Amino acid sequence: MSIIETEAALHEAHRDNHTHRDVNGGWLRPAVFGAMDGLVSNLALMTGVAGGSVSHRTIVITGLVGLAAGAFSMAAGEYTSVASQRELVEAELDVERRELRKHPKDEERELAALYESRGVEPALAREVASQLSRDPEQALEIHAREELGIDPGDLPSPAVAAVSSFGSFALGALLPLLPYLLGATVLWPALLLALIGLFACGAIVARVTARSWWYSGIRQLALGGAAAGVTYVLGSLFGTAVG
C-alpha cells in the first residue's frame, strides 16, 4: 500500500470514530441568519411605521416594500461579494497552475519543505511531495489547500448565494407581514408571530454553537424585540412631530 493510500485509510478510520460539531454551520447558518435579518429588519420597519399611527394599508405596503427591497439588496450584495471572492481565488489558482507547469521541481521542493516544517522527516516529506506531485491537478489541489487555504473543487457559486440570500431574507421578512395579509388590522398579531419566529431562529442557531437552545432563543428574542420597541418609539415621536 502506498503512502497516499495509507494516509487515506487512516483518515477514513479517524473520521468514523472521531467527529466534531460543524463549526462552519454549512447551509444552516447563512439560511437562518438571512431569515433572521429579514425578520428583524422588516419587523422594525413595520413597527416604526405603525408607531406613527398610520393606516393599516400603509403598514402592509411598507412591509411589502421592505421585503422586496431588502431581499433584492441582500441578493445583489451576496452575488457581488461571492463573485468577487471567486474571481480572486481563480486568479490565484491560475498563478499556482502556471508555477506548477513552469517550475514543477521547485514546487515539489516547496511542498516537501512545508511538510518538514510540520514535523515530517525530510526523506518522508520528499517522498510524499513526489507522489502528490505526479498528478498536476492533484498537485494544484494540494498547493491550493496548503498555501491558500482553499479547495479548488469547492468554490462558492454567486448565483446560489444570491438566490439563497433572497429566499431566506424574504421568508423572514414575510413573517411579521403574514397576519396583515391574512386579515389582521392591528399590530399585536404580527408582533407576536415575529417574536415567536425570533425565538425559533435563535434556537435553531444553537445547533451550530455551544449554547443551549433556550439561551440562544431568548437572546435573539430580546435583541429583535428591542429593535422593534426602539423603532416603534421613534415612529411615535416622528409621527407626532410631523403631525
mmCIF file of C-alpha atoms in Angstrom:
data_model
loop_
_atom_site.group_PDB
_atom_site.id
_atom_site.type_symbol
_atom_site.label_atom_id
_atom_site.label_comp_id
_atom_site.label_asym_id
_atom_site.label_seq_id
_atom_site.Cartn_x
_atom_site.Cartn_y
_atom_site.Cartn_z
ATOM 1 C CA MET A 1 0.000 0.000 0.000
ATOM 2 C CA SER A 2 1.383 3.413 -0.957
ATOM 3 C CA ILE A 3 1.862 6.329 1.437
ATOM 4 C CA ILE A 4 -1.168 8.139 -0.028
ATOM 5 C CA GLU A 5 -3.392 5.040 0.322
ATOM 6 C CA THR A 6 -2.238 4.540 3.914
ATOM 7 C CA GLU A 7 -2.950 8.185 4.731
ATOM 8 C CA ALA A 8 -6.428 7.930 3.162
ATOM 9 C CA ALA A 9 -7.224 4.754 5.143
ATOM 10 C CA LEU A 10 -6.122 6.354 8.416
ATOM 11 C CA HIS A 11 -8.186 9.455 7.650
ATOM 12 C CA GLU A 12 -11.265 7.314 6.946
ATOM 13 C CA ALA A 13 -10.851 5.416 10.235
ATOM 14 C CA HIS A 14 -10.346 8.662 12.137
ATOM 15 C CA ARG A 15 -13.453 10.216 10.580
ATOM 16 C CA ASP A 16 -15.594 7.203 11.520
ATOM 17 C CA ASN A 17 -14.515 7.326 15.154
ATOM 18 C CA HIS A 18 -13.928 10.996 15.791
ATOM 19 C CA THR A 19 -16.440 13.661 14.832
ATOM 20 C CA HIS A 20 -16.744 17.363 15.638
ATOM 21 C CA ARG A 21 -19.506 19.904 15.597
ATOM 22 C CA ASP A 22 -19.900 21.639 12.225
ATOM 23 C CA VAL A 23 -18.093 24.877 13.107
ATOM 24 C CA ASN A 24 -18.861 26.461 9.736
ATOM 25 C CA GLY A 25 -22.582 25.795 10.065
ATOM 26 C CA GLY A 26 -22.889 24.509 6.480
ATOM 27 C CA TRP A 27 -26.024 25.795 4.770
ATOM 28 C CA LEU A 28 -27.920 26.151 8.061
ATOM 29 C CA ARG A 29 -26.061 29.139 9.413
ATOM 30 C CA PRO A 30 -26.390 31.523 6.428
ATOM 31 C CA ALA A 31 -30.002 30.449 5.847
ATOM 32 C CA VAL A 32 -31.041 31.076 9.451
ATOM 33 C CA PHE A 33 -29.147 34.353 9.716
ATOM 34 C CA GLY A 34 -30.620 35.529 6.421
ATOM 35 C CA ALA A 35 -34.126 34.771 7.666
ATOM 36 C CA MET A 36 -33.354 36.434 10.987
ATOM 37 C CA ASP A 37 -32.071 39.539 9.221
ATOM 38 C CA GLY A 38 -35.243 39.779 7.157
ATOM 39 C CA LEU A 39 -37.438 39.200 10.188
ATOM 40 C CA VAL A 40 -35.777 41.809 12.399
ATOM 41 C CA SER A 41 -35.423 44.484 9.709
ATOM 42 C CA ASN A 42 -38.995 44.179 8.411
ATOM 43 C CA LEU A 43 -40.458 43.910 11.908
ATOM 44 C CA ALA A 44 -38.575 47.047 12.961
ATOM 45 C CA LEU A 45 -39.672 48.854 9.797
ATOM 46 C CA MET A 46 -43.326 47.923 10.248
ATOM 47 C CA THR A 47 -43.441 48.736 13.964
ATOM 48 C CA GLY A 48 -41.758 52.066 13.289
ATOM 49 C CA VAL A 49 -44.405 52.959 10.732
ATOM 50 C CA ALA A 50 -47.192 51.641 12.995
ATOM 51 C CA GLY A 51 -45.882 53.869 15.782
ATOM 52 C CA GLY A 52 -46.703 56.846 13.606
ATOM 53 C CA SER A 53 -50.423 55.966 13.771
ATOM 54 C CA VAL A 54 -50.743 55.337 10.044
ATOM 55 C CA SER A 55 -53.422 53.286 8.303
ATOM 56 C CA HIS A 56 -53.493 49.510 8.037
ATOM 57 C CA ARG A 57 -52.948 49.839 4.270
ATOM 58 C CA THR A 58 -49.791 51.898 4.799
ATOM 59 C CA ILE A 59 -48.322 49.289 7.156
ATOM 60 C CA VAL A 60 -48.986 46.494 4.656
ATOM 61 C CA ILE A 61 -47.443 48.445 1.766
ATOM 62 C CA THR A 62 -44.446 49.299 3.946
ATOM 63 C CA GLY A 63 -43.960 45.640 4.842
ATOM 64 C CA LEU A 64 -44.185 44.507 1.221
ATOM 65 C CA VAL A 65 -41.781 47.190 0.034
ATOM 66 C CA GLY A 66 -39.385 46.386 2.895
ATOM 67 C CA LEU A 67 -39.479 42.688 1.986
ATOM 68 C CA ALA A 68 -38.794 43.313 -1.705
ATOM 69 C CA ALA A 69 -36.132 45.977 -1.196
ATOM 70 C CA GLY A 70 -34.298 44.025 1.474
ATOM 71 C CA ALA A 71 -34.385 40.721 -0.411
ATOM 72 C CA PHE A 72 -33.100 42.253 -3.652
ATOM 73 C CA SER A 73 -30.443 44.182 -1.757
ATOM 74 C CA MET A 74 -29.266 41.045 0.031
ATOM 75 C CA ALA A 75 -29.210 39.055 -3.216
ATOM 76 C CA ALA A 76 -27.259 41.736 -5.102
ATOM 77 C CA GLY A 77 -24.776 42.209 -2.276
ATOM 78 C CA GLU A 78 -24.250 38.473 -1.808
ATOM 79 C CA TYR A 79 -23.805 37.898 -5.550
ATOM 80 C CA THR A 80 -21.236 40.684 -5.869
ATOM 81 C CA SER A 81 -19.368 39.573 -2.767
ATOM 82 C CA VAL A 82 -19.172 35.886 -3.703
ATOM 83 C CA ALA A 83 -18.399 36.616 -7.360
ATOM 84 C CA SER A 84 -15.520 38.924 -6.390
ATOM 85 C CA GLN A 85 -14.170 36.357 -3.946
ATOM 86 C CA ARG A 86 -14.394 33.583 -6.539
ATOM 87 C CA GLU A 87 -12.661 35.693 -9.208
ATOM 88 C CA LEU A 88 -9.821 36.436 -6.777
ATOM 89 C CA VAL A 89 -9.448 32.759 -5.893
ATOM 90 C CA GLU A 90 -9.470 31.699 -9.559
ATOM 91 C CA ALA A 91 -6.786 34.290 -10.344
ATOM 92 C CA GLU A 92 -4.592 32.901 -7.561
ATOM 93 C CA LEU A 93 -5.202 29.348 -8.801
ATOM 94 C CA ASP A 94 -4.073 30.404 -12.276
ATOM 95 C CA VAL A 95 -0.847 31.749 -10.770
ATOM 96 C CA GLU A 96 -0.271 28.453 -8.935
ATOM 97 C CA ARG A 97 -1.148 26.437 -12.050
ATOM 98 C CA ARG A 98 1.455 28.359 -14.104
ATOM 99 C CA GLU A 99 4.102 27.841 -11.443
ATOM 100 C CA LEU A 100 3.423 24.097 -11.362
ATOM 101 C CA ARG A 101 3.739 23.945 -15.140
ATOM 102 C CA LYS A 102 6.901 26.084 -15.409
ATOM 103 C CA HIS A 103 8.738 25.048 -12.228
ATOM 104 C CA PRO A 104 7.418 21.633 -11.128
ATOM 105 C CA LYS A 105 10.570 20.655 -9.202
ATOM 106 C CA ASP A 106 10.653 23.938 -7.312
ATOM 107 C CA GLU A 107 7.009 23.482 -6.345
ATOM 108 C CA GLU A 108 7.704 19.894 -5.270
ATOM 109 C CA ARG A 109 10.578 21.045 -3.065
ATOM 110 C CA GLU A 110 8.349 23.775 -1.653
ATOM 111 C CA LEU A 111 5.733 21.198 -0.717
ATOM 112 C CA ALA A 112 8.345 18.929 0.871
ATOM 113 C CA ALA A 113 9.698 21.865 2.897
ATOM 114 C CA LEU A 114 6.182 22.617 4.088
ATOM 115 C CA TYR A 115 5.731 19.078 5.374
ATOM 116 C CA GLU A 116 9.150 19.196 7.023
ATOM 117 C CA SER A 117 8.176 22.389 8.830
ATOM 118 C CA ARG A 118 5.231 20.481 10.261
ATOM 119 C CA GLY A 119 7.439 17.766 11.731
ATOM 120 C CA VAL A 120 7.635 15.194 8.936
ATOM 121 C CA GLU A 121 11.047 13.571 8.496
ATOM 122 C CA PRO A 122 12.899 15.050 5.488
ATOM 123 C CA ALA A 123 13.107 11.805 3.493
ATOM 124 C CA LEU A 124 9.451 11.018 4.058
ATOM 125 C CA ALA A 125 8.428 14.601 3.278
ATOM 126 C CA ARG A 126 10.268 14.420 -0.068
ATOM 127 C CA GLU A 127 8.637 11.077 -0.887
ATOM 128 C CA VAL A 128 5.143 12.334 -0.053
ATOM 129 C CA ALA A 129 5.695 15.527 -2.072
ATOM 130 C CA SER A 130 6.986 13.462 -5.003
ATOM 131 C CA GLN A 131 3.954 11.163 -5.025
ATOM 132 C CA LEU A 132 1.487 14.018 -4.652
ATOM 133 C CA SER A 133 3.138 15.954 -7.495
ATOM 134 C CA ARG A 134 2.734 13.194 -10.095
ATOM 135 C CA ASP A 135 -0.787 14.301 -10.975
ATOM 136 C CA PRO A 136 -0.867 18.036 -11.957
ATOM 137 C CA GLU A 137 -4.484 18.520 -10.834
ATOM 138 C CA GLN A 138 -3.850 16.790 -7.522
ATOM 139 C CA ALA A 139 -0.703 18.857 -7.064
ATOM 140 C CA LEU A 140 -2.703 22.039 -7.719
ATOM 141 C CA GLU A 141 -5.320 20.978 -5.175
ATOM 142 C CA ILE A 142 -2.691 20.231 -2.523
ATOM 143 C CA HIS A 143 -0.813 23.509 -3.081
ATOM 144 C CA ALA A 144 -4.059 25.478 -3.044
ATOM 145 C CA ARG A 145 -5.083 23.936 0.264
ATOM 146 C CA GLU A 146 -1.678 24.280 1.873
ATOM 147 C CA GLU A 147 -0.752 27.746 0.589
ATOM 148 C CA LEU A 148 -4.113 29.446 0.037
ATOM 149 C CA GLY A 149 -6.353 27.514 2.409
ATOM 150 C CA ILE A 150 -8.957 26.795 -0.308
ATOM 151 C CA ASP A 151 -10.400 23.770 -2.087
ATOM 152 C CA PRO A 152 -10.415 24.342 -5.891
ATOM 153 C CA GLY A 153 -13.288 21.894 -6.299
ATOM 154 C CA ASP A 154 -15.495 23.552 -3.729
ATOM 155 C CA LEU A 155 -15.672 27.205 -4.740
ATOM 156 C CA PRO A 156 -18.915 29.027 -3.831
ATOM 157 C CA SER A 157 -21.453 29.832 -6.556
ATOM 158 C CA PRO A 158 -22.525 33.514 -6.784
ATOM 159 C CA ALA A 159 -25.922 32.544 -8.217
ATOM 160 C CA VAL A 160 -26.635 30.025 -5.462
ATOM 161 C CA ALA A 161 -25.537 32.531 -2.822
ATOM 162 C CA ALA A 162 -27.782 35.239 -4.298
ATOM 163 C CA VAL A 163 -30.855 33.003 -4.608
ATOM 164 C CA SER A 164 -30.459 31.550 -1.116
ATOM 165 C CA SER A 165 -29.972 35.014 0.404
ATOM 166 C CA PHE A 166 -33.022 36.335 -1.423
ATOM 167 C CA GLY A 167 -35.164 33.394 -0.322
ATOM 168 C CA SER A 168 -34.109 33.308 3.328
ATOM 169 C CA PHE A 169 -34.435 37.076 3.763
ATOM 170 C CA ALA A 170 -37.854 37.128 2.060
ATOM 171 C CA LEU A 171 -39.065 34.252 4.252
ATOM 172 C CA GLY A 172 -38.027 36.056 7.416
ATOM 173 C CA ALA A 173 -39.455 39.392 6.259
ATOM 174 C CA LEU A 174 -42.763 37.719 5.393
ATOM 175 C CA LEU A 175 -43.375 36.543 8.951
ATOM 176 C CA PRO A 176 -44.412 39.891 10.549
ATOM 177 C CA LEU A 177 -46.359 40.725 7.381
ATOM 178 C CA LEU A 178 -48.333 37.476 7.280
ATOM 179 C CA PRO A 179 -51.015 38.358 9.871
ATOM 180 C CA TYR A 180 -51.854 41.540 7.963
ATOM 181 C CA LEU A 181 -52.126 39.603 4.704
ATOM 182 C CA LEU A 182 -54.486 37.162 6.442
ATOM 183 C CA GLY A 183 -56.778 39.957 7.615
ATOM 184 C CA ALA A 184 -55.321 41.359 10.835
ATOM 185 C CA THR A 185 -55.870 45.087 11.340
ATOM 186 C CA VAL A 186 -53.790 45.631 14.487
ATOM 187 C CA LEU A 187 -50.085 45.269 15.218
ATOM 188 C CA TRP A 188 -50.025 42.730 18.050
ATOM 189 C CA PRO A 189 -50.610 39.523 15.953
ATOM 190 C CA ALA A 190 -47.723 40.474 13.682
ATOM 191 C CA LEU A 191 -45.555 41.302 16.679
ATOM 192 C CA LEU A 192 -46.420 38.022 18.427
ATOM 193 C CA LEU A 193 -45.701 35.891 15.350
ATOM 194 C CA ALA A 194 -42.433 37.735 14.711
ATOM 195 C CA LEU A 195 -41.257 37.252 18.297
ATOM 196 C CA ILE A 196 -42.031 33.532 18.093
ATOM 197 C CA GLY A 197 -40.042 33.429 14.869
ATOM 198 C CA LEU A 198 -37.123 35.220 16.502
ATOM 199 C CA PHE A 199 -37.048 32.719 19.355
ATOM 200 C CA ALA A 200 -37.226 29.818 16.881
ATOM 201 C CA CYS A 201 -34.356 31.240 14.784
ATOM 202 C CA GLY A 202 -32.229 31.694 17.870
ATOM 203 C CA ALA A 203 -32.969 28.139 18.994
ATOM 204 C CA ILE A 204 -32.003 26.764 15.571
ATOM 205 C CA VAL A 205 -28.740 28.728 15.616
ATOM 206 C CA ALA A 206 -27.863 26.816 18.802
ATOM 207 C CA ARG A 207 -27.287 23.789 16.567
ATOM 208 C CA VAL A 208 -24.053 25.374 15.311
ATOM 209 C CA THR A 209 -22.938 26.872 18.624
ATOM 210 C CA ALA A 210 -22.152 25.575 22.089
ATOM 211 C CA ARG A 211 -25.052 27.474 23.681
ATOM 212 C CA SER A 212 -28.305 25.896 24.817
ATOM 213 C CA TRP A 213 -31.344 26.349 22.557
ATOM 214 C CA TRP A 214 -33.304 28.346 25.122
ATOM 215 C CA TYR A 215 -30.413 30.771 25.743
ATOM 216 C CA SER A 216 -29.949 31.451 22.020
ATOM 217 C CA GLY A 217 -33.697 31.759 21.551
ATOM 218 C CA ILE A 218 -34.156 34.232 24.411
ATOM 219 C CA ARG A 219 -31.130 36.264 23.317
ATOM 220 C CA GLN A 220 -32.456 36.674 19.787
ATOM 221 C CA LEU A 221 -35.951 37.377 21.095
ATOM 222 C CA ALA A 222 -34.568 40.159 23.305
ATOM 223 C CA LEU A 223 -32.477 41.718 20.527
ATOM 224 C CA GLY A 224 -35.278 41.648 17.956
ATOM 225 C CA GLY A 225 -37.825 42.861 20.488
ATOM 226 C CA ALA A 226 -35.561 45.735 21.473
ATOM 227 C CA ALA A 227 -35.161 46.767 17.818
ATOM 228 C CA ALA A 228 -38.936 46.724 17.324
ATOM 229 C CA GLY A 229 -39.501 48.684 20.543
ATOM 230 C CA VAL A 230 -36.988 51.382 19.648
ATOM 231 C CA THR A 231 -38.392 51.877 16.143
ATOM 232 C CA TYR A 232 -41.948 51.988 17.477
ATOM 233 C CA VAL A 233 -40.995 54.766 19.905
ATOM 234 C CA LEU A 234 -39.158 56.646 17.146
ATOM 235 C CA GLY A 235 -42.144 56.243 14.846
ATOM 236 C CA SER A 236 -44.433 57.636 17.528
ATOM 237 C CA LEU A 237 -42.157 60.617 18.111
ATOM 238 C CA PHE A 238 -41.702 61.370 14.423
ATOM 239 C CA GLY A 239 -45.398 60.876 13.755
ATOM 240 C CA THR A 240 -46.284 63.377 16.459
ATOM 241 C CA ALA A 241 -43.648 65.865 15.255
ATOM 242 C CA VAL A 242 -44.762 65.633 11.623
ATOM 243 C CA GLY A 243 -48.438 65.738 12.537
#
